[in-house]
PDB file of C-alpha atoms in Angstrom:
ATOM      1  CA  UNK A   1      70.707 146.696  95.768  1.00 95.00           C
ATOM      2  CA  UNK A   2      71.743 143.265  94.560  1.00 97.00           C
ATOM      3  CA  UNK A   3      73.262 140.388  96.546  1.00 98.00           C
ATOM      4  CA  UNK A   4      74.612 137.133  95.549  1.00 97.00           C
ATOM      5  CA  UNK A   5      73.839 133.400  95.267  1.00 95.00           C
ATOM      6  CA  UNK A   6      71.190 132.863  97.490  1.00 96.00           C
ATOM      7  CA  UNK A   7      68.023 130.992  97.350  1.00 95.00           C
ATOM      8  CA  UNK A   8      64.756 133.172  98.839  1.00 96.00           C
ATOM      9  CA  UNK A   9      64.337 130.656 101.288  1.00 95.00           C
ATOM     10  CA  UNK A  10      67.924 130.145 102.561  1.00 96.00           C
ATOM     11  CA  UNK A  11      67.801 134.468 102.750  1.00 97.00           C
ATOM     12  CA  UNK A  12      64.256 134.354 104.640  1.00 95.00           C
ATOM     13  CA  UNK A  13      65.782 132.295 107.246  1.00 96.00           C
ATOM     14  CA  UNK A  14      68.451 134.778 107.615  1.00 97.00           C
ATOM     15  CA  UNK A  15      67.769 136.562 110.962  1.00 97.00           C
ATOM     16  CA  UNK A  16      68.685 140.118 109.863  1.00 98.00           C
ATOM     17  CA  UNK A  17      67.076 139.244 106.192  1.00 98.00           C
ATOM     18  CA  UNK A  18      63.777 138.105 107.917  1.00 96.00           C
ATOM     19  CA  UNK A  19      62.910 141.231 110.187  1.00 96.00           C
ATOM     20  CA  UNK A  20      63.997 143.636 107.284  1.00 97.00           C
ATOM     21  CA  UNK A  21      61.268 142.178 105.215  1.00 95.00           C
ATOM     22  CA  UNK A  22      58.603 142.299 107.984  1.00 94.00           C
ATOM     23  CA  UNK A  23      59.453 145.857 108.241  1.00 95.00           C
ATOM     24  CA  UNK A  24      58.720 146.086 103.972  1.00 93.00           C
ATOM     25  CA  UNK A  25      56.837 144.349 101.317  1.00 93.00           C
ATOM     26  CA  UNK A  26      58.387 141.048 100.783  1.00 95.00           C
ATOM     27  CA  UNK A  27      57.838 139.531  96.976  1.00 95.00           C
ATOM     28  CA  UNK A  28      57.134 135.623  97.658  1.00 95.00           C
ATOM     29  CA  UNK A  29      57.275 134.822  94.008  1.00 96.00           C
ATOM     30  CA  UNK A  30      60.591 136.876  92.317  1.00 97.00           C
ATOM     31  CA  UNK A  31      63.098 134.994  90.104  1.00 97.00           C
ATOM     32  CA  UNK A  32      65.703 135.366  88.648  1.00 97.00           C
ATOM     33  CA  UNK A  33      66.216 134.881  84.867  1.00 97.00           C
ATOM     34  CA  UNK A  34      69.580 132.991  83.942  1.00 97.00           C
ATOM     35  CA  UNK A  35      72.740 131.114  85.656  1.00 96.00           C
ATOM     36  CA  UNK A  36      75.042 132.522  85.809  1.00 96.00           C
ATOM     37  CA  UNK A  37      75.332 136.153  87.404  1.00 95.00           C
ATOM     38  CA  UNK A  38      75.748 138.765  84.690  1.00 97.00           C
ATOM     39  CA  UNK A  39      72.797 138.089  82.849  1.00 98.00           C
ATOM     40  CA  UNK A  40      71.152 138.754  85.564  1.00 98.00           C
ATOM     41  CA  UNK A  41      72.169 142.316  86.115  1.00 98.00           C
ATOM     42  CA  UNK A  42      72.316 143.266  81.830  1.00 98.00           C
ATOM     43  CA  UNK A  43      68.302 141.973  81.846  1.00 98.00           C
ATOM     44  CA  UNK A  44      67.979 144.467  84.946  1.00 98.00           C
ATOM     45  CA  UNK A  45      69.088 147.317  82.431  1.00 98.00           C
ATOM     46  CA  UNK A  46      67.815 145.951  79.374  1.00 98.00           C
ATOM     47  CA  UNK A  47      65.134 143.754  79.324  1.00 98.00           C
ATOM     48  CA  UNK A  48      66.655 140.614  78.210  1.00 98.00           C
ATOM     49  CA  UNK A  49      69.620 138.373  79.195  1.00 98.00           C
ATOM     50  CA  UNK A  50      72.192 139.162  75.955  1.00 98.00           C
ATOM     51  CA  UNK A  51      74.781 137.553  77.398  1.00 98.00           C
ATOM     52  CA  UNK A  52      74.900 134.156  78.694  1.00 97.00           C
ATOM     53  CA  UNK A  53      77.970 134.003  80.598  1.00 96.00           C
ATOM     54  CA  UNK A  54      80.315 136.138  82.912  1.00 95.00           C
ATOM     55  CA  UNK A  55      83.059 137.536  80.531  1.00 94.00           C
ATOM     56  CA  UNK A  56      83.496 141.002  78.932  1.00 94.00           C
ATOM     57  CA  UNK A  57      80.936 142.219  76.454  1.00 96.00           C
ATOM     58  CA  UNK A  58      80.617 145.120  74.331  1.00 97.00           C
ATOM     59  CA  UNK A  59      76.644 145.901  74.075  1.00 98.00           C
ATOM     60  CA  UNK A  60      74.823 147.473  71.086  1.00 98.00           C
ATOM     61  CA  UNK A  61      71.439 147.394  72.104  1.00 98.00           C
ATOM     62  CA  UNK A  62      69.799 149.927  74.164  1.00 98.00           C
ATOM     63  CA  UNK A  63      69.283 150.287  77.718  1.00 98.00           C
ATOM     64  CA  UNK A  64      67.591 152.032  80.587  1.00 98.00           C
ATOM     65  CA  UNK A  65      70.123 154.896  80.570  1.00 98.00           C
ATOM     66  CA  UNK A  66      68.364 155.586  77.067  1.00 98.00           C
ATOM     67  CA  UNK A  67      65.481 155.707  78.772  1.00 98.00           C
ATOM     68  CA  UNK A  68      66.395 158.055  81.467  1.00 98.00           C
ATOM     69  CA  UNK A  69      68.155 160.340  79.583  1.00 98.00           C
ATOM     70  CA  UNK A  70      65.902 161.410  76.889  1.00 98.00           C
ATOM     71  CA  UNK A  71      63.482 162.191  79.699  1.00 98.00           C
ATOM     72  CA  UNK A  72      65.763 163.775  81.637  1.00 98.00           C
ATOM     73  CA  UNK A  73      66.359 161.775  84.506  1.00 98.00           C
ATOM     74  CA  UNK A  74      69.384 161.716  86.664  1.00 98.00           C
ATOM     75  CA  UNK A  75      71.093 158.160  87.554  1.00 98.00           C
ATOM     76  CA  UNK A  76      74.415 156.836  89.032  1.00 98.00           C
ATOM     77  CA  UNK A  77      75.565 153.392  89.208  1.00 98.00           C
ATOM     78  CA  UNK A  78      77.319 153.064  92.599  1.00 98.00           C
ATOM     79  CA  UNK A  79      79.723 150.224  92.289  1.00 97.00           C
ATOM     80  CA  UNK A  80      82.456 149.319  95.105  1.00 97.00           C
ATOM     81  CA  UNK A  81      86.018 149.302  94.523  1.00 95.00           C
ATOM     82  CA  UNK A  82      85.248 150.324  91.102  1.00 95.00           C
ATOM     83  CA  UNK A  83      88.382 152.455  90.211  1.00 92.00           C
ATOM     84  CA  UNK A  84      86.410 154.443  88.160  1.00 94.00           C
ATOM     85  CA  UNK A  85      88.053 156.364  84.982  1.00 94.00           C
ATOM     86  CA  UNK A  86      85.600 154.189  82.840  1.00 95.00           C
ATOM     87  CA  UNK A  87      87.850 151.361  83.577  1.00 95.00           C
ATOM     88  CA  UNK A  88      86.020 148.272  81.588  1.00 94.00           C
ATOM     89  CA  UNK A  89      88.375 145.369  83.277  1.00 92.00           C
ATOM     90  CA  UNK A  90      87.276 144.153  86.343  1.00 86.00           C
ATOM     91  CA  UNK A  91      87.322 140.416  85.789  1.00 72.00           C
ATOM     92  CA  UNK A  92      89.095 137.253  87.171  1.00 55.00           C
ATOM     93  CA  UNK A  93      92.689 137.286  87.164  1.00 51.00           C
ATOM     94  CA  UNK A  94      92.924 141.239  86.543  1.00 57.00           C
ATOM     95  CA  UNK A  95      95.052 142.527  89.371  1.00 49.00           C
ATOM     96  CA  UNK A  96      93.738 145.888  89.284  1.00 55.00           C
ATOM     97  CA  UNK A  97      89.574 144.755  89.966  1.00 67.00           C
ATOM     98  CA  UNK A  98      90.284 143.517  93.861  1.00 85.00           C
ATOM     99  CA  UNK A  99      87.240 142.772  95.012  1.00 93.00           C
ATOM    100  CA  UNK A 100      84.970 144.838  92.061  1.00 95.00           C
ATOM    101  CA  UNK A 101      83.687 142.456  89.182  1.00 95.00           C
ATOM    102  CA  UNK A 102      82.898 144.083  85.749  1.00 96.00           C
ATOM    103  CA  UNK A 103      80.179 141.170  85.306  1.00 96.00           C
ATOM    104  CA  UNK A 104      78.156 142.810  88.449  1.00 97.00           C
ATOM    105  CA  UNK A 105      78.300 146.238  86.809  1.00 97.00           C
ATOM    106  CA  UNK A 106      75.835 146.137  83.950  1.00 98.00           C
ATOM    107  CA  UNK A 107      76.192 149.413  82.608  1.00 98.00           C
ATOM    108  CA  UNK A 108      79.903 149.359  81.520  1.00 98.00           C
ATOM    109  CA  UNK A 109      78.780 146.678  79.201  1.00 98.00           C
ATOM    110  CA  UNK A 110      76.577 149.328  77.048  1.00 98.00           C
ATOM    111  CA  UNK A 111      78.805 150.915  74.247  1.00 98.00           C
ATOM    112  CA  UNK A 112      76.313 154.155  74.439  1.00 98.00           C
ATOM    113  CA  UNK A 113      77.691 154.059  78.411  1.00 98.00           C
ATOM    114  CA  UNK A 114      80.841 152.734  78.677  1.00 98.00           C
ATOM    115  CA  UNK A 115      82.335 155.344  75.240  1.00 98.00           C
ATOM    116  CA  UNK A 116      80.526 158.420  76.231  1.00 98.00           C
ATOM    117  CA  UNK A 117      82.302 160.209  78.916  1.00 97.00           C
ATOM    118  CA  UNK A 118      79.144 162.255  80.354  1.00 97.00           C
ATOM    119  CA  UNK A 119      77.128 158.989  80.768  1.00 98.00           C
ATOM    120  CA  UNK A 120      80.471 156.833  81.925  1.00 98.00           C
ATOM    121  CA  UNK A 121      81.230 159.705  84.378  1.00 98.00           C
ATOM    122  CA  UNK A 122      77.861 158.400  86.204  1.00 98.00           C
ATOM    123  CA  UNK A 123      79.008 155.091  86.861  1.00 98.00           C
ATOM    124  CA  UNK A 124      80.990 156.002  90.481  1.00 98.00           C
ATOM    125  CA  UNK A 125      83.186 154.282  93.127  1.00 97.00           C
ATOM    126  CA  UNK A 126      80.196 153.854  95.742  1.00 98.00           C
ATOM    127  CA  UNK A 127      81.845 155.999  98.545  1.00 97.00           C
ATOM    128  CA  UNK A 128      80.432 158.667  96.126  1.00 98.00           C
ATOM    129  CA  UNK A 129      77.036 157.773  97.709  1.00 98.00           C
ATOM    130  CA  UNK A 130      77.470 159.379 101.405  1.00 97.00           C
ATOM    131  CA  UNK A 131      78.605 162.645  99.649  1.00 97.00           C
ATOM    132  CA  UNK A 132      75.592 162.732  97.527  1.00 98.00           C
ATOM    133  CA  UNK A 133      73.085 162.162 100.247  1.00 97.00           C
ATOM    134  CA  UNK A 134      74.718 164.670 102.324  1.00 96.00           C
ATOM    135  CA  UNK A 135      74.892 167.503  99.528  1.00 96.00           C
ATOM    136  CA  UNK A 136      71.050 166.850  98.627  1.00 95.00           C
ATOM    137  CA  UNK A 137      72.287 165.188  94.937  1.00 96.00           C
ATOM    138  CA  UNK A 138      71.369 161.767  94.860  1.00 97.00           C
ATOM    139  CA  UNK A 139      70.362 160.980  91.742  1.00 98.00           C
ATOM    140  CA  UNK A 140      66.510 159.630  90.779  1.00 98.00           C
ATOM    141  CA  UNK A 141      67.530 156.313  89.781  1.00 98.00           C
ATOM    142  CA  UNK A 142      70.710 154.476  91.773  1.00 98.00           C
ATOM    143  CA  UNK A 143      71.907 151.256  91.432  1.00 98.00           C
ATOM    144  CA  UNK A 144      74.174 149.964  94.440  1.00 98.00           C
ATOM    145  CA  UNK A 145      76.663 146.818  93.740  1.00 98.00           C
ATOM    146  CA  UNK A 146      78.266 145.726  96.470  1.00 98.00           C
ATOM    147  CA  UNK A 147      81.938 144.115  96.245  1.00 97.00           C
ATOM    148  CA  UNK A 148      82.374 140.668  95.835  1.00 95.00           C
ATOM    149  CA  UNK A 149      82.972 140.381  99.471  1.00 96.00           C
ATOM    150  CA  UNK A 150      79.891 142.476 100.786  1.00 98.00           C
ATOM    151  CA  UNK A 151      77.341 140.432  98.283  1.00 98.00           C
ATOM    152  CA  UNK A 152      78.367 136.622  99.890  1.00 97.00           C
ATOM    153  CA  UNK A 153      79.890 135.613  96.081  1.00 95.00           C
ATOM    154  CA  UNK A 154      83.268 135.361  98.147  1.00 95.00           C
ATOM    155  CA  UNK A 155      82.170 135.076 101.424  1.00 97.00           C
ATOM    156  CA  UNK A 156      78.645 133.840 103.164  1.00 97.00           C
ATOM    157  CA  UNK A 157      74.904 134.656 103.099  1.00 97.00           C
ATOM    158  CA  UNK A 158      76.012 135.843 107.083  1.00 98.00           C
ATOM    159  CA  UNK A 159      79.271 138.147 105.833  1.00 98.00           C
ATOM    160  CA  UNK A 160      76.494 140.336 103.377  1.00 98.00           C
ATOM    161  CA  UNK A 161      74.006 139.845 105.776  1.00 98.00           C
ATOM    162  CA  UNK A 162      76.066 141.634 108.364  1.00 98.00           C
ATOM    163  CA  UNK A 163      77.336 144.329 105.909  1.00 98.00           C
ATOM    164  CA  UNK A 164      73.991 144.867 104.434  1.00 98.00           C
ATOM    165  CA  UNK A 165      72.974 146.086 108.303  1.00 98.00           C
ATOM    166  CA  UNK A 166      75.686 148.055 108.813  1.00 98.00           C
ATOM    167  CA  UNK A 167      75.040 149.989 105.465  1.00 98.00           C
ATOM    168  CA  UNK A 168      71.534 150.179 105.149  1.00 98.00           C
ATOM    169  CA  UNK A 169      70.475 150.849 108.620  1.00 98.00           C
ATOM    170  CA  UNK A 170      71.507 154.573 108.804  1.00 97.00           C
ATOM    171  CA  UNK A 171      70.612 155.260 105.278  1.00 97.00           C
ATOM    172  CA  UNK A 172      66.644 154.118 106.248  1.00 97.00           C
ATOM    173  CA  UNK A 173      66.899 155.922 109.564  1.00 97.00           C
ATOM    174  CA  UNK A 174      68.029 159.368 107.464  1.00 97.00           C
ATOM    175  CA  UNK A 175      65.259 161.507 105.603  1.00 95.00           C
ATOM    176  CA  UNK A 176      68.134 162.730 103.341  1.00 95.00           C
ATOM    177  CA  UNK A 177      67.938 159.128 101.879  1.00 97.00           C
ATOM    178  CA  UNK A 178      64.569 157.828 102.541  1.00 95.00           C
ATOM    179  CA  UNK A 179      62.585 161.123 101.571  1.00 91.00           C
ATOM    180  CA  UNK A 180      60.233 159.408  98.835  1.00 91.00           C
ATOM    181  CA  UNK A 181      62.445 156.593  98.001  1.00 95.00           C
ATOM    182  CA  UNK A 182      62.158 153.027  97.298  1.00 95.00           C
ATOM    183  CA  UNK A 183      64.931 150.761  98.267  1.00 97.00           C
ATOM    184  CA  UNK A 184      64.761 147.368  96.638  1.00 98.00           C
ATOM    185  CA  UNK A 185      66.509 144.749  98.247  1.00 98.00           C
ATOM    186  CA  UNK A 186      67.034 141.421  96.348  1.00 98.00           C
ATOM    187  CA  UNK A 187      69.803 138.456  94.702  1.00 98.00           C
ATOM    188  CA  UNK A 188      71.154 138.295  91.592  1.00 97.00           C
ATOM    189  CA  UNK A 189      70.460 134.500  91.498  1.00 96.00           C
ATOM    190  CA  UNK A 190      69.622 131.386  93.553  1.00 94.00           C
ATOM    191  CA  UNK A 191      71.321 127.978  93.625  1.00 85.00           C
ATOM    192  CA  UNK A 192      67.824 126.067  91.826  1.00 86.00           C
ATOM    193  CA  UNK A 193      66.305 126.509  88.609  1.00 88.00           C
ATOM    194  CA  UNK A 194      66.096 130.356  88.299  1.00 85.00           C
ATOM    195  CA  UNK A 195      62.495 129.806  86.723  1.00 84.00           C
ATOM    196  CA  UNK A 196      61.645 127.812  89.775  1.00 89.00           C
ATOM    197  CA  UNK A 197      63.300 128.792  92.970  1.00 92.00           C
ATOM    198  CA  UNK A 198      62.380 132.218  93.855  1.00 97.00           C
ATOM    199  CA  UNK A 199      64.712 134.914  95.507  1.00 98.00           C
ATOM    200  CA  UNK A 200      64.317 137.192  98.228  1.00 98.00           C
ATOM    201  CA  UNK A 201      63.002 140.703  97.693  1.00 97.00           C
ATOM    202  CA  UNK A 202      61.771 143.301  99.700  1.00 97.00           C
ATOM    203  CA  UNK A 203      60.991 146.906  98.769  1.00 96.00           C
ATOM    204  CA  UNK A 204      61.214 149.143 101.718  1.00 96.00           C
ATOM    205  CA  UNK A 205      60.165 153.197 101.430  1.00 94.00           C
ATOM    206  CA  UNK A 206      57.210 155.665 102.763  1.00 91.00           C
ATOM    207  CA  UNK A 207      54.941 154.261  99.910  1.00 89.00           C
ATOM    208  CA  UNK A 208      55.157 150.587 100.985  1.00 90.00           C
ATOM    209  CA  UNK A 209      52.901 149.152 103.665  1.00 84.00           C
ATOM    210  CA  UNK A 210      54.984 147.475 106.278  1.00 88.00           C
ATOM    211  CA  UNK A 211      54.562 143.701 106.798  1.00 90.00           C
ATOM    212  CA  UNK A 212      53.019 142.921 103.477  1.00 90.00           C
ATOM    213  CA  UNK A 213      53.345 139.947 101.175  1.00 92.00           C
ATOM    214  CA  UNK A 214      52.657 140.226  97.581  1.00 92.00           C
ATOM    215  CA  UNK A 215      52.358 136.534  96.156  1.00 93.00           C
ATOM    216  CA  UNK A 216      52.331 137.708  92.412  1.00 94.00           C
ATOM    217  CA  UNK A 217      54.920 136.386  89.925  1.00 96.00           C
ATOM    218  CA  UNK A 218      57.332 139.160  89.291  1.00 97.00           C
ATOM    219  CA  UNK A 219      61.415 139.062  88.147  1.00 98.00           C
ATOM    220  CA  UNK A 220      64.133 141.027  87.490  1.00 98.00           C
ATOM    221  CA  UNK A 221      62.363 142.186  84.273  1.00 98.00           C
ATOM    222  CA  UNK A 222      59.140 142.924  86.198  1.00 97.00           C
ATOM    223  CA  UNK A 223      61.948 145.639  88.683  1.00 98.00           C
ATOM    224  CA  UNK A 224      62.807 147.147  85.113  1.00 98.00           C
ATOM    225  CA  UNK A 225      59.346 147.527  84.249  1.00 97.00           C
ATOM    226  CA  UNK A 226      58.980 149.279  87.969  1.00 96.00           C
ATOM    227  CA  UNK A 227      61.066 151.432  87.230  1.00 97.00           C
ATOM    228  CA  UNK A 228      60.208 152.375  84.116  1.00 97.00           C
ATOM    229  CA  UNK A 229      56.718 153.163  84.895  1.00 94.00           C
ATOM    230  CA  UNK A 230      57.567 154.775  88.079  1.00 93.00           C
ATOM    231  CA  UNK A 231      59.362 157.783  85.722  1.00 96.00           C
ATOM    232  CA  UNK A 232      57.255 157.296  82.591  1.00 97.00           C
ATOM    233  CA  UNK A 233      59.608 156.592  79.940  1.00 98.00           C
ATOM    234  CA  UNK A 234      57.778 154.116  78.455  1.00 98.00           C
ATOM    235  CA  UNK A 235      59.650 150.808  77.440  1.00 98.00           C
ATOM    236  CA  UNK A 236      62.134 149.228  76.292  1.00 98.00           C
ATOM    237  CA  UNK A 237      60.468 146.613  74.520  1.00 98.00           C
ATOM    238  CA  UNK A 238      61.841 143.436  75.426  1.00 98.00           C
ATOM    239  CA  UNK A 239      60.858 141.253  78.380  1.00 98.00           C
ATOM    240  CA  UNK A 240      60.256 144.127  80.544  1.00 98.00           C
ATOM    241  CA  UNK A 241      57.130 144.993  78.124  1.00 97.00           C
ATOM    242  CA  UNK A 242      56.353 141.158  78.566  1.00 97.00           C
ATOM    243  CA  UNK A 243      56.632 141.157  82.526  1.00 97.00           C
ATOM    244  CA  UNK A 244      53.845 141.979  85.106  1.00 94.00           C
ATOM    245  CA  UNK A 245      55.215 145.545  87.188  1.00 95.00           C
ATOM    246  CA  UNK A 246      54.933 145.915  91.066  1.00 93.00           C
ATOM    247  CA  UNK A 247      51.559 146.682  90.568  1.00 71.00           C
ATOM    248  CA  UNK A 248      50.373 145.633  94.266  1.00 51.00           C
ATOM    249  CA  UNK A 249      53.612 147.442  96.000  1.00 47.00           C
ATOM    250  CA  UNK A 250      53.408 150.408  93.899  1.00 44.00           C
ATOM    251  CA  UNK A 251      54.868 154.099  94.688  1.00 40.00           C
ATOM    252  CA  UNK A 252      51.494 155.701  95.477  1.00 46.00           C
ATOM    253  CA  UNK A 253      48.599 153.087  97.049  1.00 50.00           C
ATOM    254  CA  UNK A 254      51.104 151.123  99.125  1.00 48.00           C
ATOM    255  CA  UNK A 255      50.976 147.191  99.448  1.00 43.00           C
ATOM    256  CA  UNK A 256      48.618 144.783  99.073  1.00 43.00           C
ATOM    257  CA  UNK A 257      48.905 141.058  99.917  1.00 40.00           C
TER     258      UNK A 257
END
């Protein structure tokens, strides 16, 4: 689950922020890996950056639905106020995105996504989410984007803050949801040098020892390389390959400082 614009240490100080993470595994040392946001979320699919700006692009390369796919894995991209259909607008000044931004929805950028209607089909309006939980089909791998208003890009570190309680509270409280799951709670991006001024992260789930700190260098390609070796589908070769996994917060010894 990915928030926006925040420095690690403006998030820490953030009362709801702080005792979440004492009730995880906080990562003191995550980063980002570009200004400005989509980057961000295309490396969290595919290893690198590709992009170096927020507008519409049209991806070749391949991705961690690859990945996931040819071993079978099931996935949905939960994205609010998406208006689903495979729409691919979604950014400023298009009157039919409201508060959803195509540049925090990485997957729609991937041609082998965005023109193949059983893989597009996976990318959902997030109210999907409730349904799934209930019925017993939420998927092995989900990505949640909040709307531009629920993140803080529109609003304040306090607004998400406030929504991210409201929505993640009963989904940690309901074995539906939290029955062998890890929840990883982080920002897109900080306001410093994204090399230098780390972001908040916590990983919260059965398999993570509460009240840990793991002072290790990780980023947004060491959560792809996470999750690739939490379903064993080997790699996609890029920066993930390059980047050091959750190796001290990992899905069967727990947390280590």
């Amino acid at each position: 689950m990915i928030l926006e614009n925040e420095s690690g240490s403006a998030a820490a100080r953030d009362p709801y922020l702080g005792q979440l993470a004492a009730r995880g595994a906080t990562l003191t040392r995550y980063f980002g890996v570009a200004h400005p946001s989509q980057p961000n979320y295309i490396a969290m699919l595919a290893g690198a950056t590709l992009v170096g700006d927020d507008g519409s692009h049209n991806l070749s390369q391949s991705n961690l639905v690859d990945l996931l796919e040819s071993a079978n894995h099931s996935w949905k991209a939960y994205q609010e106020q998406y208006p689903g259909g495979c729409f691919s607008g979604g950014n400023a000044g298009d009157s039919k995105s409201g508060t959803y931004a195509r540049k925090h929805n990485p997957f729609i950028s991937f041609d082998d996504v965005r023109k193949v209607p059983g893989r597009c089909g996976k990318i959902v309006n997030a109210s999907q989410l409730d349904a799934d939980v209930d019925q017993g089909q939420l998927p092995e791998f989900s990505f949640y984007t909040p709307n531009q208003n629920n993140d803080g890009h529109d609003t304040s570190l306090g607004f998400a803050s406030s929504w991210l309680r409201g929505f993640l509270e009963p989904k940690l409280a309901d074995p539906k949801f939290m029955d062998g799951t890890l929840v990883v709670v982080t920002f897109d991006e900080g306001s410093g040098d994204p090399m230098s001024d780390p972001l908040y992260a916590v990983l919260l789930g059965p398999m993570v020892a509460r009240g840990s700190v793991d002072g290790n260098r990780y980023s947004h390609y060491s959560l792809l390389h996470t999750v690739e070796n939490a379903f064993g589908i080997g790699s996609l070769g890029r920066e993930d390959a390059k980047s050091q996994a959750f190796g001290a917060c990992n899905f069967d010894g727990g947390c280590g400082p």
